[in-house]
Short mmCIF file of C-alpha atoms in Angstrom, two decimals:
data_model
loop_
_atom_site.label_atom_id
_atom_site.label_comp_id
_atom_site.label_asym_id
_atom_site.label_seq_id
_atom_site.Cartn_x
_atom_site.Cartn_y
_atom_site.Cartn_z
CA MET M 1 141.61 -53.97 -94.88
CA LEU M 2 140.43 -56.49 -93.36
CA GLN M 3 138.30 -55.21 -91.54
CA LYS M 4 136.81 -52.61 -94.18
CA ARG M 5 136.32 -55.48 -96.01
CA ARG M 6 134.39 -57.62 -93.54
CA ALA M 7 132.39 -54.18 -93.10
CA GLU M 8 131.36 -53.93 -96.88
CA ILE M 9 130.68 -57.04 -97.13
CA LEU M 10 128.24 -56.96 -94.12
CA ALA M 11 126.27 -53.80 -95.49
CA ARG M 12 126.00 -55.53 -99.39
CA ILE M 13 124.60 -58.32 -97.70
CA ARG M 14 122.07 -56.62 -95.70
CA GLN M 15 120.93 -54.87 -98.66
CA GLU M 16 120.95 -56.69 -101.11
CA LYS M 17 119.66 -59.97 -98.46
CA MET M 18 122.56 -62.36 -100.00
CA VAL M 19 125.83 -62.96 -101.54
CA THR M 20 128.12 -65.64 -103.80
CA VAL M 21 131.67 -66.46 -103.03
CA THR M 22 132.48 -66.15 -106.06
CA LEU M 23 131.59 -62.58 -107.43
CA LEU M 24 133.25 -61.39 -103.89
CA ALA M 25 136.36 -62.86 -104.66
CA ASP M 26 136.30 -61.41 -108.14
CA GLU M 27 135.03 -57.98 -106.95
CA TYR M 28 137.86 -58.01 -104.33
CA LYS M 29 140.37 -60.33 -106.42
CA VAL M 30 140.88 -62.05 -103.71
CA SER M 31 140.82 -65.97 -103.79
CA GLU M 32 137.07 -67.45 -102.82
CA GLU M 33 138.90 -69.63 -99.62
CA THR M 34 139.74 -65.66 -98.17
CA ILE M 35 135.81 -64.76 -98.83
CA ARG M 36 134.98 -68.24 -96.95
CA ARG M 37 136.39 -67.35 -93.89
CA ASP M 38 135.19 -63.51 -93.86
CA LEU M 39 131.72 -65.33 -94.27
CA VAL M 40 133.03 -67.83 -91.33
CA PHE M 41 133.82 -64.74 -89.17
CA LEU M 42 130.77 -63.05 -90.12
CA GLU M 43 128.17 -66.13 -89.40
CA SER M 44 129.80 -66.33 -85.46
CA LYS M 45 128.61 -63.38 -85.14
CA LYS M 46 125.29 -63.86 -86.22
CA TYR M 47 125.37 -61.63 -88.60
CA LEU M 48 124.11 -63.53 -91.66
CA LYS M 49 123.71 -67.98 -92.34
CA ARG M 50 126.02 -69.04 -94.55
CA VAL M 51 124.28 -71.44 -97.43
CA TYR M 52 125.99 -73.26 -100.47
CA GLY M 53 128.04 -71.11 -102.90
CA GLY M 54 127.48 -67.97 -100.56
CA ALA M 55 125.39 -66.47 -97.73
CA VAL M 56 122.24 -64.74 -96.87
CA LEU M 57 120.56 -62.57 -93.75
CA PRO M 58 119.87 -65.18 -91.16
CA GLU M 59 115.89 -64.57 -91.35
CA PHE M 60 116.43 -64.94 -95.39
CA TYR M 61 117.07 -68.46 -95.97
CA ASP M 62 113.57 -69.70 -96.25
CA LYS M 63 111.51 -66.45 -97.12
CA GLU M 64 111.61 -64.51 -100.86
CA PRO M 65 112.30 -60.61 -100.23
CA ALA M 66 109.39 -58.65 -100.75
CA TYR M 67 108.34 -58.07 -104.73
CA GLU M 68 108.83 -54.64 -104.15
CA LYS M 69 111.95 -54.64 -103.35
CA ARG M 70 113.36 -57.30 -106.03
CA GLU M 71 110.92 -55.21 -108.60
CA GLY M 72 113.66 -52.62 -108.57
CA SER M 73 116.47 -54.82 -108.16
CA ASN M 74 119.15 -55.99 -111.03
CA GLN M 75 116.28 -54.10 -113.63
CA GLU M 76 119.09 -54.00 -116.54
CA GLN M 77 119.94 -57.82 -115.76
CA LYS M 78 116.28 -58.50 -115.66
CA VAL M 79 115.57 -56.87 -118.88
CA ALA M 80 118.03 -57.95 -121.19
CA ILE M 81 117.13 -61.53 -120.31
CA ALA M 82 113.51 -60.85 -121.03
CA LYS M 83 114.40 -59.93 -124.52
CA ALA M 84 116.97 -63.04 -124.93
CA ALA M 85 113.87 -65.29 -123.89
CA SER M 86 111.33 -63.81 -125.97
CA THR M 87 113.84 -64.75 -128.79
CA LEU M 88 112.49 -68.41 -128.14
CA ILE M 89 108.90 -67.53 -128.20
CA ASN M 90 106.62 -68.63 -131.40
CA ASP M 91 103.78 -66.83 -133.05
CA ASP M 92 100.65 -69.68 -131.64
CA ASP M 93 103.13 -71.20 -128.83
CA VAL M 94 101.19 -72.03 -125.91
CA LEU M 95 102.92 -71.26 -122.98
CA PHE M 96 103.48 -71.26 -118.63
CA ILE M 97 104.59 -68.36 -117.58
CA ASP M 98 105.79 -68.22 -114.21
CA ASN M 99 104.80 -65.83 -111.06
CA GLY M 100 108.32 -62.83 -110.17
CA THR M 101 109.95 -59.75 -111.64
CA THR M 102 111.88 -61.52 -114.77
CA CYS M 103 108.55 -63.42 -116.20
CA LEU M 104 107.26 -60.41 -115.65
CA GLU M 105 110.00 -58.61 -117.82
CA LEU M 106 109.34 -61.54 -120.61
CA ALA M 107 105.21 -60.60 -120.48
CA LYS M 108 105.93 -57.13 -121.73
CA GLN M 109 108.32 -58.43 -124.23
CA LEU M 110 105.12 -60.68 -126.15
CA ALA M 111 103.45 -57.74 -126.90
CA ASP M 112 104.31 -58.41 -131.10
CA LYS M 113 103.72 -62.34 -130.87
CA ASN M 114 101.04 -63.45 -132.35
CA ASN M 115 98.16 -65.68 -131.07
CA LEU M 116 99.54 -66.66 -127.74
CA THR M 117 98.52 -68.77 -125.61
CA VAL M 118 99.47 -68.17 -121.69
CA ILE M 119 98.61 -69.87 -118.46
CA THR M 120 100.11 -68.43 -115.79
CA TYR M 121 99.18 -68.24 -111.81
CA SER M 122 100.74 -64.73 -111.72
CA LEU M 123 97.53 -61.93 -112.05
CA LEU M 124 100.11 -59.29 -113.24
CA VAL M 125 101.31 -61.67 -116.04
CA ALA M 126 98.08 -61.90 -116.61
CA LYS M 127 97.19 -58.85 -116.77
CA THR M 128 99.89 -57.94 -119.45
CA ILE M 129 100.02 -60.17 -122.13
CA ALA M 130 95.69 -60.00 -121.96
CA GLU M 131 96.79 -56.21 -123.54
CA ASN M 132 97.93 -58.24 -127.23
CA GLU M 133 94.69 -58.28 -128.55
CA THR M 134 95.46 -61.54 -130.30
CA ALA M 135 96.65 -63.38 -127.30
CA LYS M 136 94.23 -65.69 -125.16
CA VAL M 137 95.11 -65.84 -121.73
CA PHE M 138 94.34 -68.33 -118.64
CA LEU M 139 94.47 -67.25 -114.38
CA LEU M 140 95.24 -70.04 -112.68
CA GLY M 141 92.23 -70.06 -109.56
CA GLY M 142 93.68 -70.44 -105.87
CA GLN M 143 94.39 -68.45 -102.90
CA LEU M 144 95.75 -64.90 -103.43
CA ARG M 145 98.99 -63.78 -102.03
CA LYS M 146 98.68 -59.90 -101.92
CA GLY M 147 102.07 -58.55 -102.27
CA GLU M 148 103.29 -60.70 -104.76
CA MET M 149 99.95 -60.63 -106.58
CA SER M 150 99.92 -64.44 -107.66
CA VAL M 151 98.13 -67.42 -106.16
CA SER M 152 98.86 -70.56 -104.96
CA GLY M 153 97.46 -73.81 -103.41
CA PHE M 154 95.65 -76.95 -104.23
CA LEU M 155 92.88 -74.96 -106.35
CA THR M 156 95.52 -73.85 -109.04
CA ASN M 157 97.92 -77.88 -108.57
CA ASN M 158 94.18 -78.95 -109.51
CA ASN M 159 93.65 -76.68 -112.67
CA LEU M 160 97.29 -76.85 -113.89
CA SER M 161 96.21 -80.97 -114.32
CA ASP M 162 94.20 -79.50 -117.28
CA PHE M 163 97.07 -77.86 -119.68
CA PHE M 164 99.87 -78.68 -121.22
CA ALA M 165 102.82 -76.33 -123.15
CA ASP M 166 104.85 -75.68 -125.02
CA LYS M 167 107.76 -73.98 -123.03
CA VAL M 168 107.87 -72.91 -119.52
CA PHE M 169 109.29 -70.28 -118.46
CA ILE M 170 110.08 -70.00 -114.61
CA GLY M 171 112.05 -67.92 -112.43
CA ALA M 172 114.20 -69.09 -109.55
CA GLY M 173 114.89 -67.56 -105.65
CA GLY M 174 118.57 -69.63 -105.84
CA ILE M 175 120.33 -72.11 -108.34
CA THR M 176 123.61 -74.42 -107.99
CA VAL M 177 124.99 -77.66 -110.07
CA SER M 178 124.80 -79.59 -107.14
CA ASP M 179 121.01 -78.68 -106.03
CA GLY M 180 118.88 -77.14 -109.43
CA VAL M 181 116.34 -74.38 -109.15
CA THR M 182 115.41 -74.02 -105.63
CA ASP M 183 112.76 -71.36 -104.01
CA TYR M 184 111.25 -70.23 -100.84
CA HIS M 185 107.73 -70.45 -101.39
CA PRO M 186 106.50 -74.28 -101.16
CA GLU M 187 103.30 -74.02 -102.73
CA GLU M 188 104.78 -72.24 -106.11
CA THR M 189 107.83 -74.83 -105.74
CA ASN M 190 105.05 -77.08 -106.33
CA ILE M 191 102.76 -75.21 -109.31
CA ARG M 192 106.48 -75.11 -110.81
CA ARG M 193 107.33 -78.70 -110.62
CA LYS M 194 103.69 -79.54 -112.37
CA MET M 195 104.62 -76.79 -115.34
CA ILE M 196 107.92 -77.85 -115.68
CA ALA M 197 106.40 -81.88 -115.64
CA HIS M 198 103.34 -80.42 -118.19
CA SER M 199 105.79 -79.03 -120.67
CA LYS M 200 108.06 -79.98 -123.90
CA SER M 201 110.83 -77.12 -122.83
CA ILE M 202 111.95 -75.80 -119.61
CA VAL M 203 113.31 -72.47 -119.93
CA VAL M 204 114.89 -71.21 -116.73
CA LEU M 205 115.50 -66.88 -116.10
CA ALA M 206 117.89 -66.22 -113.58
CA ASP M 207 120.05 -63.10 -112.95
CA TYR M 208 123.33 -62.80 -112.19
CA THR M 209 123.02 -62.17 -108.43
CA LYS M 210 120.73 -66.09 -107.96
CA PHE M 211 123.80 -68.24 -109.05
CA GLY M 212 125.40 -69.85 -106.15
CA ILE M 213 121.99 -69.71 -103.33
CA SER M 214 120.40 -72.57 -102.64
CA ALA M 215 116.83 -72.18 -100.98
CA MET M 216 115.01 -74.16 -99.01
CA ASN M 217 112.77 -75.60 -101.72
CA ALA M 218 113.88 -77.79 -104.71
CA VAL M 219 111.94 -77.15 -107.79
CA CYS M 220 114.20 -79.43 -110.43
CA PRO M 221 117.30 -80.33 -111.05
CA VAL M 222 119.68 -78.61 -113.22
CA VAL M 223 120.08 -81.84 -116.10
CA LYS M 224 115.53 -80.69 -116.86
CA ILE M 225 116.69 -77.53 -117.74
CA ASP M 226 116.56 -77.09 -121.85
CA THR M 227 118.00 -73.23 -121.67
CA LEU M 228 119.62 -71.49 -118.61
CA ILE M 229 118.30 -67.33 -119.66
CA THR M 230 121.59 -65.14 -117.37
CA ASP M 231 122.71 -61.87 -117.82
CA SER M 232 126.14 -60.56 -118.61
CA ARG M 233 127.44 -60.48 -115.21
CA ILE M 234 127.99 -64.13 -114.52
CA ASN M 235 131.35 -65.32 -113.85
CA LYS M 236 133.42 -67.05 -116.22
CA ASP M 237 133.90 -70.34 -113.61
CA ILE M 238 130.30 -70.17 -113.24
CA LYS M 239 129.67 -70.56 -117.34
CA ASP M 240 132.51 -73.10 -118.04
CA GLN M 241 130.42 -75.16 -114.92
CA TYR M 242 126.47 -74.81 -116.46
CA ARG M 243 127.81 -75.37 -120.10
CA LYS M 244 129.68 -78.46 -118.65
CA SER M 245 126.58 -80.23 -117.04
CA GLY M 246 124.42 -80.01 -120.72
CA VAL M 247 123.08 -76.68 -120.34
CA ASN M 248 122.30 -74.76 -123.70
CA LEU M 249 123.26 -71.29 -121.68
CA ILE M 250 122.38 -68.14 -123.14
CA ILE M 251 123.66 -64.68 -121.86
CA ALA M 252 121.52 -61.74 -122.77
CA ALA M 253 123.59 -59.30 -124.25
CA ASP M 254 123.82 -55.63 -122.24
CA ASN M 255 121.15 -53.13 -123.60
#
């Protein structure tokens, strides 16, 4: 049983690029300490790198997975999160919308909103919002990341200085109560920080796989978040942690 579990954990991390202690403990009906011992063993064999709350592939700690791989993963959860997020948006709102697959799903949910103003550095988000004839879209300038179809760099940050928004919707590479929201790309992290600083309300969109993971770059502490939206697969203990921290936690309903 021990060898089988460790082999399955290794197969899972190779497929998903990251695992969390809490979710593995729930899945295998063992203690979190047992899972930590499994991860220590696998790390000793150089199969993975332990991080706060879980583990990642050794090369994954400071590297974001490719967009095309993220796009198809946890799709049902991302759509549910996006639908829940869309209920927080009113006609005539001014919004910052982040790059990323969950934020793109949010953009798809806004076709029936009227007179939105959306500022974004994602070409895919901009294109999707532009299909709403009543919406006004500001696409920030900068250096293009071809895989992500987003822009970043000093031009993006300079452009952002001219805008303020009612709400910002950001994704997360990882999130923990102690480290807050973190991400992999340093320049995009700077964009997120500035959007947060220029927004009245901060909404974070994170599916259940992002919890317990700390990526390399700090975006914002948990206390800065007004609303955190996730899916129903999140562990109960994790839900309790964030509710105790004072965050308005929304669990998106399954479709």
